[in-house]
XYZ file of C-alpha atoms in Angstrom:
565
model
C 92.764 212.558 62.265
C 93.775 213.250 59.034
C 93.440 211.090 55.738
C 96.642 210.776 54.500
C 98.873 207.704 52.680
C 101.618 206.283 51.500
C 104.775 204.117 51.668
C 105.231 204.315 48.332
C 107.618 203.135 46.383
C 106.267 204.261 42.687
C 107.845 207.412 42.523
C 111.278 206.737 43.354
C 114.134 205.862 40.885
C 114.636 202.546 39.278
C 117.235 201.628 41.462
C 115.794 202.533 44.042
C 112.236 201.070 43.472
C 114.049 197.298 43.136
C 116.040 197.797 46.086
C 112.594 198.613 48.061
C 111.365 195.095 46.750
C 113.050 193.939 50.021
C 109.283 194.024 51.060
C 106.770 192.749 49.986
C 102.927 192.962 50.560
C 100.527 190.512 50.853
C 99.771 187.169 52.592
C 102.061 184.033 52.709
C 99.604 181.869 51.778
C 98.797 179.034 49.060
C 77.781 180.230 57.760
C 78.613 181.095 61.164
C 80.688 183.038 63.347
C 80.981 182.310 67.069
C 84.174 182.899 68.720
C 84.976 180.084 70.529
C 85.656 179.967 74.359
C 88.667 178.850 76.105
C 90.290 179.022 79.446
C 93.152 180.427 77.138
C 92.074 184.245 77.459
C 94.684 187.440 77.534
C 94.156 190.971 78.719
C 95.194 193.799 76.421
C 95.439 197.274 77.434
C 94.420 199.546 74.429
C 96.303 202.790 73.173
C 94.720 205.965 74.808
C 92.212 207.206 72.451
C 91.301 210.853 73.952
C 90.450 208.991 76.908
C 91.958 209.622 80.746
C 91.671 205.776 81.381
C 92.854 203.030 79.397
C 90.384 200.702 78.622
C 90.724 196.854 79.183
C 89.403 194.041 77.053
C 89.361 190.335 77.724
C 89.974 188.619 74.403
C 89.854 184.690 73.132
C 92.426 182.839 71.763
C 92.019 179.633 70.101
C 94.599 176.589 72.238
C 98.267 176.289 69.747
C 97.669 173.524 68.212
C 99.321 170.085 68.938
C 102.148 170.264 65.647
C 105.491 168.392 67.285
C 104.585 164.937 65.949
C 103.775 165.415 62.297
C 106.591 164.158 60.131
C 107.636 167.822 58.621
C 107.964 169.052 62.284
C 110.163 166.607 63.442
C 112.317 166.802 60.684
C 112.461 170.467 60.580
C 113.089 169.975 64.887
C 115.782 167.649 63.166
C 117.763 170.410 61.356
C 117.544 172.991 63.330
C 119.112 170.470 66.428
C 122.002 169.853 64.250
C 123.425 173.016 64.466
C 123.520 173.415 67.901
C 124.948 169.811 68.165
C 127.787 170.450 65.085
C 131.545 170.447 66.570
C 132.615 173.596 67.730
C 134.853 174.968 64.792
C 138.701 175.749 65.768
C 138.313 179.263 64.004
C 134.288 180.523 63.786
C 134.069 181.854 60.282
C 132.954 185.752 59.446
C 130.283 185.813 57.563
C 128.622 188.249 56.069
C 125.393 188.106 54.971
C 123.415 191.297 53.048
C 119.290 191.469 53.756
C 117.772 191.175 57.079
C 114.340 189.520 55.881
C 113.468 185.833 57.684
C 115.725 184.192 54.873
C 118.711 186.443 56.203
C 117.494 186.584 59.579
C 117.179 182.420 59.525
C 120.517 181.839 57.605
C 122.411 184.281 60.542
C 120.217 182.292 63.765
C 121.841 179.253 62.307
C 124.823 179.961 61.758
C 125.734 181.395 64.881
C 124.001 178.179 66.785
C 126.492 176.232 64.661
C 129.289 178.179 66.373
C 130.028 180.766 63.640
C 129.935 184.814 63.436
C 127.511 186.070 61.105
C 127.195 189.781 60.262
C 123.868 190.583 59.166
C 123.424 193.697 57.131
C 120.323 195.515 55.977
C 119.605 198.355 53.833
C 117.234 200.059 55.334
C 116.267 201.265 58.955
C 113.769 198.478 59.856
C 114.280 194.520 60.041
C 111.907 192.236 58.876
C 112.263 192.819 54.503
C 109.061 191.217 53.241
C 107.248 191.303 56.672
C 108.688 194.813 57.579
C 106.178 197.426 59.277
C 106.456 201.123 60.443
C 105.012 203.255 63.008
C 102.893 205.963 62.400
C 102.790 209.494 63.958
C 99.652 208.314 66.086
C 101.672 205.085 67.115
C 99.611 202.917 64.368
C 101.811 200.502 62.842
C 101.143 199.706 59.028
C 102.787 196.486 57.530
C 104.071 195.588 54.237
C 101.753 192.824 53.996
C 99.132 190.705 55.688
C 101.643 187.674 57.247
C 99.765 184.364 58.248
C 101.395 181.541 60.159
C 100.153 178.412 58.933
C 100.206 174.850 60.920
C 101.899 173.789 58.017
C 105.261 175.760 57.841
C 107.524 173.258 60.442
C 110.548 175.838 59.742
C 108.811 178.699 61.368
C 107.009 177.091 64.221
C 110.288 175.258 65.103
C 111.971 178.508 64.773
C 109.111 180.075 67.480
C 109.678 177.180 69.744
C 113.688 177.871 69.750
C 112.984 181.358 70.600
C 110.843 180.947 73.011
C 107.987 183.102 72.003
C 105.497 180.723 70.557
C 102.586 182.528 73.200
C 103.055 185.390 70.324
C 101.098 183.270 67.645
C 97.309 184.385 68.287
C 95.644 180.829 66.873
C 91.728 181.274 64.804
C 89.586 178.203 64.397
C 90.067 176.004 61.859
C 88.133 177.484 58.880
C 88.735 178.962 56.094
C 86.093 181.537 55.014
C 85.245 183.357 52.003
C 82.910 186.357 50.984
C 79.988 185.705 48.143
C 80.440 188.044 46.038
C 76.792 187.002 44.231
C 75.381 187.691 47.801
C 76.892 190.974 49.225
C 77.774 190.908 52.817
C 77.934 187.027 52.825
C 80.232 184.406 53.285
C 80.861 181.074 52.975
C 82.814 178.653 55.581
C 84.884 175.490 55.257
C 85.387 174.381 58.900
C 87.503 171.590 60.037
C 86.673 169.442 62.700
C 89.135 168.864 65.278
C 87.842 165.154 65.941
C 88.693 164.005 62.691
C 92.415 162.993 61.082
C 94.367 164.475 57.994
C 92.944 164.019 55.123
C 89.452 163.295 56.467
C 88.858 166.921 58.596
C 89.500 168.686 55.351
C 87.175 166.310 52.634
C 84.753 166.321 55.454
C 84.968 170.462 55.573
C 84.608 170.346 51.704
C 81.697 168.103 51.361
C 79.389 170.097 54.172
C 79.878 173.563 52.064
C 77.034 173.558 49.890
C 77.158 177.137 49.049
C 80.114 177.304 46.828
C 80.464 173.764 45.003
C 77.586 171.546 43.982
C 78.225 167.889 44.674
C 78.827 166.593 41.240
C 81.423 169.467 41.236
C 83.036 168.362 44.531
C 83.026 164.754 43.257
C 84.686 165.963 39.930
C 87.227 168.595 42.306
C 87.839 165.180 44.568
C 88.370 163.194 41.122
C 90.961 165.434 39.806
C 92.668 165.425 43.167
C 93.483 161.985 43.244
C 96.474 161.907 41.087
C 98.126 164.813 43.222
C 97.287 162.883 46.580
C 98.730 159.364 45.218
C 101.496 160.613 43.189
C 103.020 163.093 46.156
C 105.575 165.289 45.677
C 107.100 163.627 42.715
C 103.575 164.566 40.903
C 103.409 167.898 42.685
C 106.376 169.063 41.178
C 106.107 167.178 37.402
C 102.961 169.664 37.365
C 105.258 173.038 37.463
C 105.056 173.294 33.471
C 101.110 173.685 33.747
C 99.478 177.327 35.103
C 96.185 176.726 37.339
C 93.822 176.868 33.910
C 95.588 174.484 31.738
C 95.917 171.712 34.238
C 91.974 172.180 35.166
C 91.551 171.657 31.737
C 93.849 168.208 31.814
C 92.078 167.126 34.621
C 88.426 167.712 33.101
C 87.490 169.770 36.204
C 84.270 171.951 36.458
C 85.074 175.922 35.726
C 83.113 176.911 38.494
C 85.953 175.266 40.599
C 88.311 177.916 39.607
C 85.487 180.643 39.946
C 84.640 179.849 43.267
C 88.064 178.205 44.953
C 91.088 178.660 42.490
C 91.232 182.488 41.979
C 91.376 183.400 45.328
C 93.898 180.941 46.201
C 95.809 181.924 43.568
C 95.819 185.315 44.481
C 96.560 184.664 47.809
C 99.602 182.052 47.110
C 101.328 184.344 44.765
C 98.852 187.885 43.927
C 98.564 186.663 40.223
C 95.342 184.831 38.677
C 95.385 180.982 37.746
C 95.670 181.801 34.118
C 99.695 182.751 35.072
C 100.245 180.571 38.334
C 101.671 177.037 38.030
C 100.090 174.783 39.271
C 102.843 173.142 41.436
C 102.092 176.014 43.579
C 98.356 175.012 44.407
C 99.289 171.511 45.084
C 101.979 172.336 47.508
C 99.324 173.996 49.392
C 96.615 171.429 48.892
C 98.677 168.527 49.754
C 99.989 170.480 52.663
C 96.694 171.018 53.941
C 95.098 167.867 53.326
C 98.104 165.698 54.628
C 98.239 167.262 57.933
C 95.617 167.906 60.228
C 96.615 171.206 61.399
C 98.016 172.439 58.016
C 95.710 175.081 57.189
C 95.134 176.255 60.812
C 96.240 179.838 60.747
C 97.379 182.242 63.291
C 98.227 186.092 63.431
C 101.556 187.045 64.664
C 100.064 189.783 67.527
C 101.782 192.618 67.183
C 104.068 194.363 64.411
C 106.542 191.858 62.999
C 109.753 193.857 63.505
C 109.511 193.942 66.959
C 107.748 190.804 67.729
C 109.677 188.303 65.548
C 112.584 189.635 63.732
C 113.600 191.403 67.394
C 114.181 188.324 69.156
C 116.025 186.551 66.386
C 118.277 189.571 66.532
C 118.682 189.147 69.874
C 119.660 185.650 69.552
C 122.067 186.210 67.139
C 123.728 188.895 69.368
C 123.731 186.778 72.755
C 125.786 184.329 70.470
C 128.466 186.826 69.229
C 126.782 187.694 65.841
C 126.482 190.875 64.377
C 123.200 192.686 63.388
C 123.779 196.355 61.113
C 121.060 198.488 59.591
C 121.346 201.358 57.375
C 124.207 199.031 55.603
C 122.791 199.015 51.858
C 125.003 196.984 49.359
C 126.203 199.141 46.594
C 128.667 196.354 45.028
C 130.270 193.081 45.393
C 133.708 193.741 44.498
C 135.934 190.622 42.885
C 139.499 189.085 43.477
C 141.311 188.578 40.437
C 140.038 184.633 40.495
C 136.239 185.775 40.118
C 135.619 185.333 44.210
C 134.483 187.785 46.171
C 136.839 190.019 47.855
C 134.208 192.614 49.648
C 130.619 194.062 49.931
C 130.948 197.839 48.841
C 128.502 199.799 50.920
C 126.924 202.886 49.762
C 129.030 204.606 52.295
C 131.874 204.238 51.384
C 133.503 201.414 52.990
C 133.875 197.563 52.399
C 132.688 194.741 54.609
C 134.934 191.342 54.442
C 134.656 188.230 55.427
C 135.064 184.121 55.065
C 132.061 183.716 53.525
C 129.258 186.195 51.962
C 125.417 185.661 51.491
C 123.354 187.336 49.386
C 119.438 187.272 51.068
C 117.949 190.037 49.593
C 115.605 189.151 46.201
C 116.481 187.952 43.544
C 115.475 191.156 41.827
C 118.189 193.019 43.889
C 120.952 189.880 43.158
C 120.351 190.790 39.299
C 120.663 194.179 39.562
C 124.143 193.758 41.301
C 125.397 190.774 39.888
C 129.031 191.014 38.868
C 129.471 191.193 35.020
C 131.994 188.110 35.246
C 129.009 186.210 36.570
C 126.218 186.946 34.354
C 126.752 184.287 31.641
C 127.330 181.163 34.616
C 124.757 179.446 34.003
C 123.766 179.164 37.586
C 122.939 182.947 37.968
C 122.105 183.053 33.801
C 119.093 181.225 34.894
C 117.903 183.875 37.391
C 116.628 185.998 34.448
C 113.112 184.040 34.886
C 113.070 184.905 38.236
C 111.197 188.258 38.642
C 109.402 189.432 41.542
C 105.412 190.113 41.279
C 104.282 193.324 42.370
C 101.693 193.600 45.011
C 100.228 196.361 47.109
C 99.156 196.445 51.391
C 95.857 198.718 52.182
C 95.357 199.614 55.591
C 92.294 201.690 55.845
C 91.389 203.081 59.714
C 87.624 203.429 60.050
C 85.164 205.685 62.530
C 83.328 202.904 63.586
C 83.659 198.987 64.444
C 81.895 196.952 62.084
C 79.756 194.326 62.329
C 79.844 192.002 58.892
C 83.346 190.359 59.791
C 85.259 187.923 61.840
C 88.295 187.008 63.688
C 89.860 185.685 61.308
C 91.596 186.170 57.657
C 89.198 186.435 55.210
C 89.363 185.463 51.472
C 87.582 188.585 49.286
C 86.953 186.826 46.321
C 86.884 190.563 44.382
C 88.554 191.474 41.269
C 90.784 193.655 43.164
C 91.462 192.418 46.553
C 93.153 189.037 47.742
C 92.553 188.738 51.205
C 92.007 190.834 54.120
C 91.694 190.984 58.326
C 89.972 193.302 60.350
C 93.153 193.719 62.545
C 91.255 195.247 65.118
C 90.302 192.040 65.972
C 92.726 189.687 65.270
C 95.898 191.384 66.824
C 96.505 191.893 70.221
C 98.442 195.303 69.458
C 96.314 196.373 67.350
C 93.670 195.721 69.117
C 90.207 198.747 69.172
C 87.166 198.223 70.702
C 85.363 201.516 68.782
C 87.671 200.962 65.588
C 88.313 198.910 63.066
C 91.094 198.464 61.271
C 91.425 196.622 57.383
C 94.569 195.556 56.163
C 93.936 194.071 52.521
C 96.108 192.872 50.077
C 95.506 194.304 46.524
C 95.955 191.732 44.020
C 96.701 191.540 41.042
C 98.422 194.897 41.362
C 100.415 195.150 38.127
C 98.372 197.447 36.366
C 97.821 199.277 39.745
C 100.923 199.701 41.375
C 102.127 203.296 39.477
C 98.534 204.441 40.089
C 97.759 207.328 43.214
C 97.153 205.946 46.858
C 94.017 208.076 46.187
C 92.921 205.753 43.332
C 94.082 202.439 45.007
C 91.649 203.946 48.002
C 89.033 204.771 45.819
C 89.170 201.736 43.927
C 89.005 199.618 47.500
C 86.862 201.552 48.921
C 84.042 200.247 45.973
C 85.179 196.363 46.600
C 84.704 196.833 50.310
C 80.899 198.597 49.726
C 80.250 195.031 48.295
C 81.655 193.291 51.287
C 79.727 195.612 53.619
C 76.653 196.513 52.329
C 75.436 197.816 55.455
C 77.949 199.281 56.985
C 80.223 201.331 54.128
C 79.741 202.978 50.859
C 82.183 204.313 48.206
C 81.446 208.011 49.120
C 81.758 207.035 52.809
C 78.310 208.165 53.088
C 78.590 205.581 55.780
C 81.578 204.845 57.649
C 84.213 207.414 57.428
C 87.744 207.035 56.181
C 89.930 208.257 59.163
C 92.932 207.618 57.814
C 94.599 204.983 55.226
C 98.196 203.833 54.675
C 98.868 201.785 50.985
C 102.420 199.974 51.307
C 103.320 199.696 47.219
C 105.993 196.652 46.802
C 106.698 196.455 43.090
C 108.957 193.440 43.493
C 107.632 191.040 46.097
C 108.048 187.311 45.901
C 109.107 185.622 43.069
C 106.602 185.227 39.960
C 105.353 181.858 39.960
C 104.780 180.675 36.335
C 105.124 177.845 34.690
C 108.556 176.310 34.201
C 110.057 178.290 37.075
C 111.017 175.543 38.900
C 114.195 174.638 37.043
C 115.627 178.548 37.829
C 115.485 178.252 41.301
C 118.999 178.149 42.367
C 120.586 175.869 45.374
C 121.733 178.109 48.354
C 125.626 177.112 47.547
C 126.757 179.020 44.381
C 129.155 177.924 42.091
C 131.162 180.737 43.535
C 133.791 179.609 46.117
C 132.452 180.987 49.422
C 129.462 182.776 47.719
C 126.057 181.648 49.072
C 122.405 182.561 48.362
C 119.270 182.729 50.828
C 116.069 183.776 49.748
C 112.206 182.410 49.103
C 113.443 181.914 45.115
C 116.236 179.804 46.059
C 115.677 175.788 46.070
C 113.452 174.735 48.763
C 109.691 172.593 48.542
C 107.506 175.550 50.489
C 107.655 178.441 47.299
C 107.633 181.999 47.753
C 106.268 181.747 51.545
C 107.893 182.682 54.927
C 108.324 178.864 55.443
C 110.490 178.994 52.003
C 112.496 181.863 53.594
C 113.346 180.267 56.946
C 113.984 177.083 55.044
C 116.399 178.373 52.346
C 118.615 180.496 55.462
C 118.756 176.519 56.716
C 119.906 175.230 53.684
C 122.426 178.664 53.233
C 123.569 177.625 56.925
C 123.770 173.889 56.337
C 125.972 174.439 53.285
C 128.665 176.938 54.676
C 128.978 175.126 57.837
C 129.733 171.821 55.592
C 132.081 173.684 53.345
C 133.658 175.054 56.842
C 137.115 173.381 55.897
C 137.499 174.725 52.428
C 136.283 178.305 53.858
C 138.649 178.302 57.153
C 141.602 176.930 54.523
C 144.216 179.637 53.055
C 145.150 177.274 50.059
C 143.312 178.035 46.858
C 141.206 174.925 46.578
C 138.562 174.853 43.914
C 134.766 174.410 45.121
C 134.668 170.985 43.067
C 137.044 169.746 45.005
C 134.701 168.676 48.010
C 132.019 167.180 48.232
C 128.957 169.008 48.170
C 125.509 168.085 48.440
C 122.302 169.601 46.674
């Protein structure tokens, strides 16, 4: 094959490069290696490879774990049962919702359970926004970022359960592992015993990794802790005016701490270093994982999102009289005379109307088409903070199957990667017996993101020589570059700095009949796929509680009902 790149978005025209922020790269997050057996196996068949017969391989999955009785489940189980069980309304309201990511996707599922007929509209020729993916010439599929499914987004594993297709989650054991970058080709493991309750399977994983923390730095790390793990969210969230470094600082903790756990977290939760990331963020994570027993298990969707997730949701939406549109790119929202909306202008040419419109695209696409009428309400002034960080997706196919990895997402620890899979193992679909496969998130990517694909490869290319050692070298005197795809997003998820947390809009606008979905908008899970399925919730739950006002001819003034944050 040839080497050849890019989905790149660099080159294109301002407009057009913050409209392609629909995706985004990276990974929704925050010694030994056996693969563990279980009577849970699946057969995949392989993609022909110059070969007459298809090869089949017996793989391992790790049993889903047991996630309907935690608190956050049932709750979300809660939600998503009251929109099946709302009245039936006399008159379903149109709506019309622009951006077919998981917060559009969610906020259209929900609606039309609650009895109502969404039209879904996206831009571009593929579903999916942040977690879109494409299909190569040879049938490889490259994806705008590396997507993990934690035990600890409710929304989303609720959402699998409703669709029936939780058997697609491809479960790891519960570790978390990261490279040493002061011993090449090593790592380091924090493993969770299943025998053990939240929070005592996660201190006990901290305090038997000696390789990364002394104790007297674990006993400071567990000090500082405290006040997050007694004060709950109410602390959490008093905590979003202090990035990662200046509350370390507060809390007296070791440096090393940051070294060695804190930047690749941070670059993991948001693709910024802890110098920039509030801290709120890391403590939604922490207390997340630590309050839950399966919170940081992790799973790999196993196959291309698109056709495995966003496809059934589709489909669901459809069986219940919904609408699903692609190639439908907003060009304007056009305004009655009383500052509502009248219609979505298309790029087309024609107009799209309807009872009620949601905007689920990011916020970086909201600003760039706000209505001028609307820019000084306070409610959408406040979006100025808002600004999505820019990240980059590596997918580099190699000649060979290496040896120094695992099943598993792996945390780099480098300067210039987050974290990264060996998809070759960890997807069914993608599955290669010869092969690998990397997909690694490049992060920070600001200063990266106008550079070539051939200098993002190049650059990688010496990070991964430290990971491997053995197995590849910068000039590929070792294993040989086959081919490479770099998927350049320079507007992902929201930015999360300090003092953020006051921007972040509620899904019902001020707006009569004007909603907003998104990861930015008000919900406790951040800039994650949780946050997405959670805000199209909230987006549903508010429209189909306004339903009277919306279904009613009579100009009635939003204030006029009550409304609930």
């Amino acid at each position: 094959m040839v080497v050849f790149g890019n989905v790149s978005a660099a080159n294109l025209p301002y407009h057009n490069r913050v409209l392609e922020a629909l995706t985004s790269g990276g990974c929704d997050l925050m010694g030994h290696s056996v693969r563990v057996p279980t009577s849970q196996a699946f057969k995949i068949r392989t993609r022909r490879r110059n070969s007459a017969v298809p090869l089949q391989v017996v793989c391992v999955d790790i049993p889903r774990p047991e996630l309907e009785n935690t608190v956050n489940f049932l709750e979300a189980a809660s939600l998503s049962a009251s929109f099946r069980s709302a009245p039936r309304p006399a008159k379903p309201l149109k709506v019309v919702i622009a951006g077919a990511g998981l917060a559009g996707l969610s906020t259209a599922k929900y609606l039309a359970d609650a009895g109502h007929k969404p039209l879904l509209l996206e831009a571009r020729d593929v579903l999916g926004g942040k977690i879109a993916a494409w299909k190569d010439e040879d049938g490889d599929w490259y994806e705008t970022g590396l997507h993990i499914f934690f035990g600890a987004y409710p929304n989303v594993q609720n959402l699998f359960g409703e669709l029936g297709i939780n058997d697609r989650l491809q479960w790891k054991e519960h570790s978390m592992i990261f490279a040493m970058p002061s011993k090449p080709g090593e790592f380091s493991r924090f493993d969770f015993p299943d025998v053990l309750p939240a929070p005592l399977n996660g201190i006990w994983a901290i305090l038997r990794n000696n390789e990364m923390l002394t104790w007297p730095e674990k006993i400071k790390f567990a000090i500082g802790l405290l006040p997050a793990m007694v004060g709950g969210q109410a602390y959490v969230e008093a905590q979003d005016g202090l990035s990662v470094k200046e509350w370390m600082q507060k809390q007296a903790m070791p440096e090393r701490v940051t070294e060695e756990v804190f930047i690749a977290m941070s670059k993991a939760l948001n693709f910024i270093n802890p110098d920039e990331l509030s801290m709120q963020c890391i403590l939604i994570a922490l207390n997340r994982f630590l309050q839950e027993k399966h919170g940081s298990k992790m799973a790999f969707l196993d196959g291309n999102p698109p056709e495995r997730l966003c496809m059934p949701i589709v489909e669901h939406i459809r069986s219940l009289g919904g609408e699903v549109q692609l190639n439908s790119r907003i060009k304007k929202i056009e305004l009655n005379n009383d500052g509502t909306v009248k219609n979505f202008l298309l790029t087309n040419g024609s107009t799209v109307e309807g009872d009620a419109y949601v905007f689920a695209a990011p916020v970086d696409i909201l600003k760039l088409l706000l209505p001028d009428p609307w820019k000084e309400i306070p409610y959408f002034k406040k979006l100025d903070k808002l600004v999505g960080v820019p990240v980059i997706n590596v997918h580099i196919w190699f000649d060979r199957k290496l040896q120094n990895t695992y099943d598993h997402l792996l945390f780099s620890r480098s300067n210039l990667l987050s974290v990264y899979a060996d998809m070759s193992l960890t997807c069914k679909e993608y599955y290669d017996p010869n092969r690998s496969m990397l997909e690694l998130v490049f992060a920070p990517a600001e200063e990266w993101i106008s550079r070539s694909d051939s200098d993002i490869i190049d650059a990688t290319m010496k990070e991964l020589e430290k990971l491997f050692p053995n197995e590849i070298a910068a000039d590929q005197s070792k294993a040989k570059i086959l081919k490479y795809h770099v998927v350049k997003t320079p507007r992902s998820v929201y930015k999360t700095i300090p003092n953020c947390e006051p921007c972040r809009p509620p899904q019902r606008s001020p707006i009569k009949g004007f909603y907003l979905a998104g990861d930015y908008t008000k919900q406790k899970y951040l800039a994650s796929m949780e946050g997405a399925v959670l805000s199209g919730k909230f987006c549903s739950q508010s429209i189909v509680q306004d339903y009277e006002l919306l279904a009613a001819s009579g100009p009635r003034k939003l204030s006029e009902v009550t409304v609930s944050s």
